[in-house]
Amino acid sequence: PALFVEEQSVIQITAGILLIVAVFQLSDGFQVVGLSALRGLEDVRLPTGIALFAYWMVGLPVGYVLGIYWEFGAQGVWMGLLAGLSTAALLLTLRFYSRTTALMQSQQ
C-alpha cells in the first residue's frame, strides 16, 4: 500500500476500502451477467428499471447515509455502491430465474 503514498491516514482509508471493493467486483460481475443474460432473452424494460431502482433508490441513499450522515466517509460511500450493485444482482438473478422457468414450462 505504501508504494505511491506514505501518509498513514491515506493508507488506512485505502486498506479499509479494498475489502469493500473486492466484494463490489463480485456483485458487479453478477449484475452484469444478469443484465446481459436478460438482454439475450430480449427482456430489457424491467431489468433496466431494476438497475435504475437498485442504483438510485438503494445505492445512492445508502451511500449518502453511511458516508455523510453516519460519517463513515469513503468507506460508507463504497458500501452504498455495494448495496446498490448487490440489490441489482439479486433482483436480476431472480428475474432471470423467473423468465427461464416460464420458458421451460412453455416448451413442455
mmCIF file of N, CA and C in Angstrom:
data_model
loop_
_atom_site.group_PDB
_atom_site.id
_atom_site.type_symbol
_atom_site.label_atom_id
_atom_site.label_comp_id
_atom_site.label_asym_id
_atom_site.label_seq_id
_atom_site.Cartn_x
_atom_site.Cartn_y
_atom_site.Cartn_z
ATOM 1 N N PRO A 1 0.806 -1.218 0.000
ATOM 2 C CA PRO A 1 0.000 0.000 0.000
ATOM 3 C C PRO A 1 0.842 1.274 0.000
ATOM 4 N N ALA A 2 2.055 1.236 0.502
ATOM 5 C CA ALA A 2 2.866 2.447 0.589
ATOM 6 C C ALA A 2 3.717 2.659 -0.663
ATOM 7 N N LEU A 3 3.341 2.072 -1.771
ATOM 8 C CA LEU A 3 4.132 2.183 -2.989
ATOM 9 C C LEU A 3 4.141 3.612 -3.531
ATOM 10 N N PHE A 4 2.976 4.276 -3.537
ATOM 11 C CA PHE A 4 2.874 5.619 -4.095
ATOM 12 C C PHE A 4 2.648 6.693 -3.042
ATOM 13 N N VAL A 5 2.094 6.313 -1.888
ATOM 14 C CA VAL A 5 1.722 7.277 -0.855
ATOM 15 C C VAL A 5 2.320 6.836 0.469
ATOM 16 N N GLU A 6 2.820 7.782 1.208
ATOM 17 C CA GLU A 6 3.402 7.444 2.504
ATOM 18 C C GLU A 6 2.587 7.965 3.682
ATOM 19 N N GLU A 7 1.514 8.712 3.429
ATOM 20 C CA GLU A 7 0.666 9.210 4.513
ATOM 21 C C GLU A 7 -0.117 8.052 5.115
ATOM 22 N N GLN A 8 0.042 7.844 6.394
ATOM 23 C CA GLN A 8 -0.606 6.716 7.069
ATOM 24 C C GLN A 8 -2.125 6.813 7.020
ATOM 25 N N SER A 9 -2.684 8.013 7.095
ATOM 26 C CA SER A 9 -4.145 8.143 7.066
ATOM 27 C C SER A 9 -4.708 7.680 5.725
ATOM 28 N N VAL A 10 -4.026 8.018 4.645
ATOM 29 C CA VAL A 10 -4.469 7.597 3.312
ATOM 30 C C VAL A 10 -4.333 6.086 3.173
ATOM 31 N N ILE A 11 -3.261 5.537 3.672
ATOM 32 C CA ILE A 11 -3.046 4.088 3.607
ATOM 33 C C ILE A 11 -4.119 3.350 4.396
ATOM 34 N N GLN A 12 -4.484 3.849 5.569
ATOM 35 C CA GLN A 12 -5.519 3.201 6.385
ATOM 36 C C GLN A 12 -6.881 3.256 5.714
ATOM 37 N N ILE A 13 -7.228 4.410 5.151
ATOM 38 C CA ILE A 13 -8.518 4.536 4.462
ATOM 39 C C ILE A 13 -8.562 3.585 3.272
ATOM 40 N N THR A 14 -7.497 3.561 2.497
ATOM 41 C CA THR A 14 -7.439 2.700 1.317
ATOM 42 C C THR A 14 -7.512 1.228 1.692
ATOM 43 N N ALA A 15 -6.814 0.851 2.736
ATOM 44 C CA ALA A 15 -6.849 -0.550 3.176
ATOM 45 C C ALA A 15 -8.256 -0.945 3.593
ATOM 46 N N GLY A 16 -8.975 -0.040 4.242
ATOM 47 C CA GLY A 16 -10.351 -0.326 4.643
ATOM 48 C C GLY A 16 -11.296 -0.448 3.464
ATOM 49 N N ILE A 17 -11.024 0.297 2.417
ATOM 50 C CA ILE A 17 -11.891 0.280 1.236
ATOM 51 C C ILE A 17 -11.627 -0.946 0.363
ATOM 52 N N LEU A 18 -10.417 -1.465 0.365
ATOM 53 C CA LEU A 18 -10.060 -2.565 -0.537
ATOM 54 C C LEU A 18 -10.938 -3.796 -0.366
ATOM 55 N N LEU A 19 -11.295 -4.156 0.842
ATOM 56 C CA LEU A 19 -12.163 -5.313 1.059
ATOM 57 C C LEU A 19 -13.549 -5.058 0.468
ATOM 58 N N ILE A 20 -14.057 -3.851 0.672
ATOM 59 C CA ILE A 20 -15.364 -3.494 0.117
ATOM 60 C C ILE A 20 -15.309 -3.552 -1.406
ATOM 61 N N VAL A 21 -14.236 -3.037 -1.986
ATOM 62 C CA VAL A 21 -14.078 -3.033 -3.445
ATOM 63 C C VAL A 21 -13.985 -4.456 -3.988
ATOM 64 N N ALA A 22 -13.354 -5.350 -3.253
ATOM 65 C CA ALA A 22 -13.258 -6.748 -3.700
ATOM 66 C C ALA A 22 -14.643 -7.381 -3.792
ATOM 67 N N VAL A 23 -15.466 -7.181 -2.780
ATOM 68 C CA VAL A 23 -16.830 -7.724 -2.801
ATOM 69 C C VAL A 23 -17.654 -7.003 -3.860
ATOM 70 N N PHE A 24 -17.413 -5.710 -4.034
ATOM 71 C CA PHE A 24 -18.066 -4.903 -5.062
ATOM 72 C C PHE A 24 -17.855 -5.528 -6.440
ATOM 73 N N GLN A 25 -16.643 -5.987 -6.711
ATOM 74 C CA GLN A 25 -16.338 -6.596 -8.008
ATOM 75 C C GLN A 25 -17.170 -7.851 -8.251
ATOM 76 N N LEU A 26 -17.368 -8.646 -7.212
ATOM 77 C CA LEU A 26 -18.200 -9.848 -7.349
ATOM 78 C C LEU A 26 -19.643 -9.475 -7.663
ATOM 79 N N SER A 27 -20.199 -8.538 -6.903
ATOM 80 C CA SER A 27 -21.576 -8.104 -7.146
ATOM 81 C C SER A 27 -21.715 -7.497 -8.531
ATOM 82 N N ASP A 28 -20.734 -6.705 -8.932
ATOM 83 C CA ASP A 28 -20.768 -6.093 -10.253
ATOM 84 C C ASP A 28 -20.766 -7.159 -11.339
ATOM 85 N N GLY A 29 -19.961 -8.187 -11.163
ATOM 86 C CA GLY A 29 -19.933 -9.282 -12.133
ATOM 87 C C GLY A 29 -21.274 -9.977 -12.255
ATOM 88 N N PHE A 30 -21.903 -10.264 -11.125
ATOM 89 C CA PHE A 30 -23.207 -10.925 -11.152
ATOM 90 C C PHE A 30 -24.271 -10.057 -11.809
ATOM 91 N N GLN A 31 -24.269 -8.755 -11.517
ATOM 92 C CA GLN A 31 -25.309 -7.920 -12.104
ATOM 93 C C GLN A 31 -25.083 -7.715 -13.599
ATOM 94 N N VAL A 32 -23.830 -7.654 -14.039
ATOM 95 C CA VAL A 32 -23.553 -7.532 -15.476
ATOM 96 C C VAL A 32 -23.994 -8.791 -16.206
ATOM 97 N N VAL A 33 -23.698 -9.952 -15.638
ATOM 98 C CA VAL A 33 -24.121 -11.213 -16.249
ATOM 99 C C VAL A 33 -25.643 -11.287 -16.284
ATOM 100 N N GLY A 34 -26.290 -10.881 -15.192
ATOM 101 C CA GLY A 34 -27.750 -10.899 -15.150
ATOM 102 C C GLY A 34 -28.369 -10.000 -16.204
ATOM 103 N N LEU A 35 -27.877 -8.767 -16.302
ATOM 104 C CA LEU A 35 -28.394 -7.846 -17.318
ATOM 105 C C LEU A 35 -28.158 -8.382 -18.724
ATOM 106 N N SER A 36 -26.982 -8.918 -18.963
ATOM 107 C CA SER A 36 -26.657 -9.427 -20.298
ATOM 108 C C SER A 36 -27.482 -10.657 -20.651
ATOM 109 N N ALA A 37 -27.677 -11.550 -19.691
ATOM 110 C CA ALA A 37 -28.478 -12.748 -19.947
ATOM 111 C C ALA A 37 -29.924 -12.370 -20.243
ATOM 112 N N LEU A 38 -30.451 -11.422 -19.501
ATOM 113 C CA LEU A 38 -31.826 -10.984 -19.753
ATOM 114 C C LEU A 38 -31.932 -10.253 -21.087
ATOM 115 N N ARG A 39 -30.917 -9.507 -21.460
ATOM 116 C CA ARG A 39 -30.906 -8.851 -22.764
ATOM 117 C C ARG A 39 -30.923 -9.908 -23.867
ATOM 118 N N GLY A 40 -30.213 -11.016 -23.636
ATOM 119 C CA GLY A 40 -30.221 -12.119 -24.592
ATOM 120 C C GLY A 40 -31.592 -12.754 -24.732
ATOM 121 N N LEU A 41 -32.399 -12.683 -23.677
ATOM 122 C CA LEU A 41 -33.775 -13.180 -23.724
ATOM 123 C C LEU A 41 -34.744 -12.115 -24.234
ATOM 124 N N GLU A 42 -34.197 -10.996 -24.707
ATOM 125 C CA GLU A 42 -34.971 -9.848 -25.180
ATOM 126 C C GLU A 42 -35.870 -9.272 -24.088
ATOM 127 N N ASP A 43 -35.386 -9.312 -22.872
ATOM 128 C CA ASP A 43 -36.082 -8.742 -21.722
ATOM 129 C C ASP A 43 -35.252 -7.545 -21.263
ATOM 130 N N VAL A 44 -35.663 -6.342 -21.670
ATOM 131 C CA VAL A 44 -34.844 -5.172 -21.352
ATOM 132 C C VAL A 44 -35.546 -4.131 -20.483
ATOM 133 N N ARG A 45 -36.850 -4.002 -20.592
ATOM 134 C CA ARG A 45 -37.534 -2.922 -19.865
ATOM 135 C C ARG A 45 -37.479 -3.095 -18.357
ATOM 136 N N LEU A 46 -37.944 -4.226 -17.857
ATOM 137 C CA LEU A 46 -37.937 -4.432 -16.410
ATOM 138 C C LEU A 46 -36.513 -4.491 -15.853
ATOM 139 N N PRO A 47 -35.580 -5.181 -16.504
ATOM 140 C CA PRO A 47 -34.207 -5.153 -15.991
ATOM 141 C C PRO A 47 -33.609 -3.743 -15.925
ATOM 142 N N THR A 48 -33.946 -2.893 -16.895
ATOM 143 C CA THR A 48 -33.476 -1.511 -16.834
ATOM 144 C C THR A 48 -34.063 -0.804 -15.623
ATOM 145 N N GLY A 49 -35.345 -1.027 -15.374
ATOM 146 C CA GLY A 49 -35.983 -0.456 -14.186
ATOM 147 C C GLY A 49 -35.379 -0.985 -12.897
ATOM 148 N N ILE A 50 -35.069 -2.273 -12.892
ATOM 149 C CA ILE A 50 -34.430 -2.873 -11.711
ATOM 150 C C ILE A 50 -33.077 -2.215 -11.459
ATOM 151 N N ALA A 51 -32.297 -2.044 -12.517
ATOM 152 C CA ALA A 51 -30.976 -1.430 -12.365
ATOM 153 C C ALA A 51 -31.100 0.012 -11.872
ATOM 154 N N LEU A 52 -32.011 0.771 -12.462
ATOM 155 C CA LEU A 52 -32.208 2.155 -12.015
ATOM 156 C C LEU A 52 -32.638 2.209 -10.557
ATOM 157 N N PHE A 53 -33.567 1.342 -10.180
ATOM 158 C CA PHE A 53 -34.020 1.291 -8.789
ATOM 159 C C PHE A 53 -32.862 0.961 -7.853
ATOM 160 N N ALA A 54 -32.111 -0.063 -8.205
ATOM 161 C CA ALA A 54 -31.026 -0.512 -7.324
ATOM 162 C C ALA A 54 -29.956 0.562 -7.158
ATOM 163 N N TYR A 55 -29.600 1.235 -8.246
ATOM 164 C CA TYR A 55 -28.533 2.232 -8.174
ATOM 165 C C TYR A 55 -28.991 3.519 -7.492
ATOM 166 N N TRP A 56 -30.161 4.020 -7.921
ATOM 167 C CA TRP A 56 -30.603 5.333 -7.456
ATOM 168 C C TRP A 56 -31.430 5.293 -6.179
ATOM 169 N N MET A 57 -32.203 4.228 -5.963
ATOM 170 C CA MET A 57 -33.079 4.172 -4.793
ATOM 171 C C MET A 57 -32.475 3.372 -3.640
ATOM 172 N N VAL A 58 -31.464 2.576 -3.919
ATOM 173 C CA VAL A 58 -30.791 1.814 -2.862
ATOM 174 C C VAL A 58 -29.359 2.330 -2.694
ATOM 175 N N GLY A 59 -28.563 2.236 -3.739
ATOM 176 C CA GLY A 59 -27.143 2.571 -3.642
ATOM 177 C C GLY A 59 -26.865 4.004 -3.237
ATOM 178 N N LEU A 60 -27.506 4.955 -3.896
ATOM 179 C CA LEU A 60 -27.251 6.364 -3.597
ATOM 180 C C LEU A 60 -27.676 6.745 -2.178
ATOM 181 N N PRO A 61 -28.914 6.425 -1.755
ATOM 182 C CA PRO A 61 -29.287 6.784 -0.377
ATOM 183 C C PRO A 61 -28.449 6.076 0.688
ATOM 184 N N VAL A 62 -28.156 4.797 0.478
ATOM 185 C CA VAL A 62 -27.339 4.071 1.458
ATOM 186 C C VAL A 62 -25.937 4.682 1.519
ATOM 187 N N GLY A 63 -25.377 4.998 0.368
ATOM 188 C CA GLY A 63 -24.062 5.632 0.340
ATOM 189 C C GLY A 63 -24.061 6.984 1.034
ATOM 190 N N TYR A 64 -25.119 7.756 0.824
ATOM 191 C CA TYR A 64 -25.221 9.064 1.482
ATOM 192 C C TYR A 64 -25.338 8.914 2.993
ATOM 193 N N VAL A 65 -26.246 8.039 3.426
ATOM 194 C CA VAL A 65 -26.457 7.861 4.866
ATOM 195 C C VAL A 65 -25.184 7.355 5.538
ATOM 196 N N LEU A 66 -24.577 6.328 4.964
ATOM 197 C CA LEU A 66 -23.368 5.778 5.581
ATOM 198 C C LEU A 66 -22.174 6.729 5.466
ATOM 199 N N GLY A 67 -21.990 7.294 4.290
ATOM 200 C CA GLY A 67 -20.808 8.115 4.059
ATOM 201 C C GLY A 67 -20.868 9.496 4.671
ATOM 202 N N ILE A 68 -22.028 10.146 4.563
ATOM 203 C CA ILE A 68 -22.146 11.532 5.006
ATOM 204 C C ILE A 68 -22.813 11.633 6.377
ATOM 205 N N TYR A 69 -24.017 11.088 6.485
ATOM 206 C CA TYR A 69 -24.801 11.251 7.712
ATOM 207 C C TYR A 69 -24.169 10.519 8.893
ATOM 208 N N TRP A 70 -23.805 9.256 8.705
ATOM 209 C CA TRP A 70 -23.186 8.479 9.787
ATOM 210 C C TRP A 70 -21.668 8.618 9.810
ATOM 211 N N GLU A 71 -21.141 9.411 8.890
ATOM 212 C CA GLU A 71 -19.723 9.786 8.849
ATOM 213 C C GLU A 71 -18.749 8.612 8.704
ATOM 214 N N PHE A 72 -19.126 7.645 7.874
ATOM 215 C CA PHE A 72 -18.194 6.562 7.552
ATOM 216 C C PHE A 72 -17.229 6.985 6.443
ATOM 217 N N GLY A 73 -17.490 8.122 5.834
ATOM 218 C CA GLY A 73 -16.606 8.646 4.798
ATOM 219 C C GLY A 73 -16.629 7.816 3.528
ATOM 220 N N ALA A 74 -15.450 7.673 2.936
ATOM 221 C CA ALA A 74 -15.333 6.950 1.667
ATOM 222 C C ALA A 74 -15.787 5.501 1.794
ATOM 223 N N GLN A 75 -15.534 4.885 2.935
ATOM 224 C CA GLN A 75 -15.980 3.503 3.131
ATOM 225 C C GLN A 75 -17.499 3.418 3.070
ATOM 226 N N GLY A 76 -18.187 4.383 3.647
ATOM 227 C CA GLY A 76 -19.646 4.393 3.612
ATOM 228 C C GLY A 76 -20.191 4.561 2.206
ATOM 229 N N VAL A 77 -19.551 5.432 1.430
ATOM 230 C CA VAL A 77 -19.981 5.623 0.040
ATOM 231 C C VAL A 77 -19.799 4.328 -0.744
ATOM 232 N N TRP A 78 -18.661 3.662 -0.560
ATOM 233 C CA TRP A 78 -18.426 2.390 -1.247
ATOM 234 C C TRP A 78 -19.392 1.310 -0.776
ATOM 235 N N MET A 79 -19.756 1.329 0.502
ATOM 236 C CA MET A 79 -20.752 0.368 0.992
ATOM 237 C C MET A 79 -22.104 0.626 0.336
ATOM 238 N N GLY A 80 -22.433 1.895 0.097
ATOM 239 C CA GLY A 80 -23.662 2.218 -0.618
ATOM 240 C C GLY A 80 -23.638 1.696 -2.043
ATOM 241 N N LEU A 81 -22.514 1.895 -2.719
ATOM 242 C CA LEU A 81 -22.371 1.354 -4.074
ATOM 243 C C LEU A 81 -22.511 -0.166 -4.067
ATOM 244 N N LEU A 82 -21.909 -0.788 -3.077
ATOM 245 C CA LEU A 82 -22.010 -2.245 -2.942
ATOM 246 C C LEU A 82 -23.452 -2.669 -2.692
ATOM 247 N N ALA A 83 -24.171 -1.932 -1.863
ATOM 248 C CA ALA A 83 -25.577 -2.258 -1.592
ATOM 249 C C ALA A 83 -26.412 -2.162 -2.865
ATOM 250 N N GLY A 84 -26.177 -1.126 -3.659
ATOM 251 C CA GLY A 84 -26.913 -0.971 -4.912
ATOM 252 C C GLY A 84 -26.620 -2.087 -5.897
ATOM 253 N N LEU A 85 -25.350 -2.406 -6.081
ATOM 254 C CA LEU A 85 -24.987 -3.476 -7.012
ATOM 255 C C LEU A 85 -25.472 -4.835 -6.530
ATOM 256 N N SER A 86 -25.402 -5.073 -5.238
ATOM 257 C CA SER A 86 -25.870 -6.355 -4.694
ATOM 258 C C SER A 86 -27.375 -6.495 -4.867
ATOM 259 N N THR A 87 -28.102 -5.401 -4.667
ATOM 260 C CA THR A 87 -29.548 -5.415 -4.889
ATOM 261 C C THR A 87 -29.851 -5.718 -6.349
ATOM 262 N N ALA A 88 -29.141 -5.051 -7.251
ATOM 263 C CA ALA A 88 -29.335 -5.301 -8.679
ATOM 264 C C ALA A 88 -29.021 -6.748 -9.020
ATOM 265 N N ALA A 89 -27.922 -7.259 -8.515
ATOM 266 C CA ALA A 89 -27.529 -8.644 -8.804
ATOM 267 C C ALA A 89 -28.594 -9.620 -8.334
ATOM 268 N N LEU A 90 -29.095 -9.424 -7.131
ATOM 269 C CA LEU A 90 -30.117 -10.321 -6.587
ATOM 270 C C LEU A 90 -31.405 -10.250 -7.395
ATOM 271 N N LEU A 91 -31.902 -9.044 -7.639
ATOM 272 C CA LEU A 91 -33.169 -8.901 -8.361
ATOM 273 C C LEU A 91 -33.062 -9.371 -9.808
ATOM 274 N N LEU A 92 -31.946 -9.112 -10.452
ATOM 275 C CA LEU A 92 -31.764 -9.570 -11.834
ATOM 276 C C LEU A 92 -31.639 -11.085 -11.909
ATOM 277 N N THR A 93 -31.000 -11.689 -10.925
ATOM 278 C CA THR A 93 -30.916 -13.151 -10.877
ATOM 279 C C THR A 93 -32.300 -13.758 -10.692
ATOM 280 N N LEU A 94 -33.095 -13.164 -9.810
ATOM 281 C CA LEU A 94 -34.470 -13.645 -9.611
ATOM 282 C C LEU A 94 -35.295 -13.484 -10.882
ATOM 283 N N ARG A 95 -35.121 -12.368 -11.579
ATOM 284 C CA ARG A 95 -35.841 -12.146 -12.840
ATOM 285 C C ARG A 95 -35.420 -13.185 -13.886
ATOM 286 N N PHE A 96 -34.130 -13.453 -13.988
ATOM 287 C CA PHE A 96 -33.651 -14.446 -14.947
ATOM 288 C C PHE A 96 -34.220 -15.822 -14.625
ATOM 289 N N TYR A 97 -34.208 -16.196 -13.363
ATOM 290 C CA TYR A 97 -34.768 -17.485 -12.943
ATOM 291 C C TYR A 97 -36.252 -17.558 -13.297
ATOM 292 N N SER A 98 -36.974 -16.489 -13.033
ATOM 293 C CA SER A 98 -38.405 -16.444 -13.342
ATOM 294 C C SER A 98 -38.659 -16.594 -14.842
ATOM 295 N N ARG A 99 -37.906 -15.853 -15.649
ATOM 296 C CA ARG A 99 -38.089 -15.915 -17.105
ATOM 297 C C ARG A 99 -37.720 -17.278 -17.674
ATOM 298 N N THR A 100 -36.602 -17.850 -17.235
ATOM 299 C CA THR A 100 -36.188 -19.140 -17.784
ATOM 300 C C THR A 100 -37.109 -20.262 -17.320
ATOM 301 N N THR A 101 -37.614 -20.180 -16.103
ATOM 302 C CA THR A 101 -38.573 -21.180 -15.626
ATOM 303 C C THR A 101 -39.840 -21.129 -16.467
ATOM 304 N N ALA A 102 -40.319 -19.924 -16.746
ATOM 305 C CA ALA A 102 -41.519 -19.772 -17.571
ATOM 306 C C ALA A 102 -41.277 -20.291 -18.987
ATOM 307 N N LEU A 103 -40.104 -20.015 -19.545
ATOM 308 C CA LEU A 103 -39.786 -20.502 -20.891
ATOM 309 C C LEU A 103 -39.710 -22.023 -20.940
ATOM 310 N N MET A 104 -39.112 -22.626 -19.926
ATOM 311 C CA MET A 104 -39.006 -24.090 -19.899
ATOM 312 C C MET A 104 -40.381 -24.730 -19.747
ATOM 313 N N GLN A 105 -41.250 -24.139 -18.963
ATOM 314 C CA GLN A 105 -42.594 -24.695 -18.794
ATOM 315 C C GLN A 105 -43.415 -24.551 -20.065
ATOM 316 N N SER A 106 -43.207 -23.468 -20.806
ATOM 317 C CA SER A 106 -43.955 -23.290 -22.051
ATOM 318 C C SER A 106 -43.479 -24.247 -23.138
ATOM 319 N N GLN A 107 -42.261 -24.762 -23.029
ATOM 320 C CA GLN A 107 -41.720 -25.697 -24.008
ATOM 321 C C GLN A 107 -42.213 -27.123 -23.795
ATOM 322 N N GLN A 108 -42.758 -27.402 -22.615
ATOM 323 C CA GLN A 108 -43.184 -28.773 -22.304
ATOM 324 C C GLN A 108 -44.587 -29.036 -22.751
#
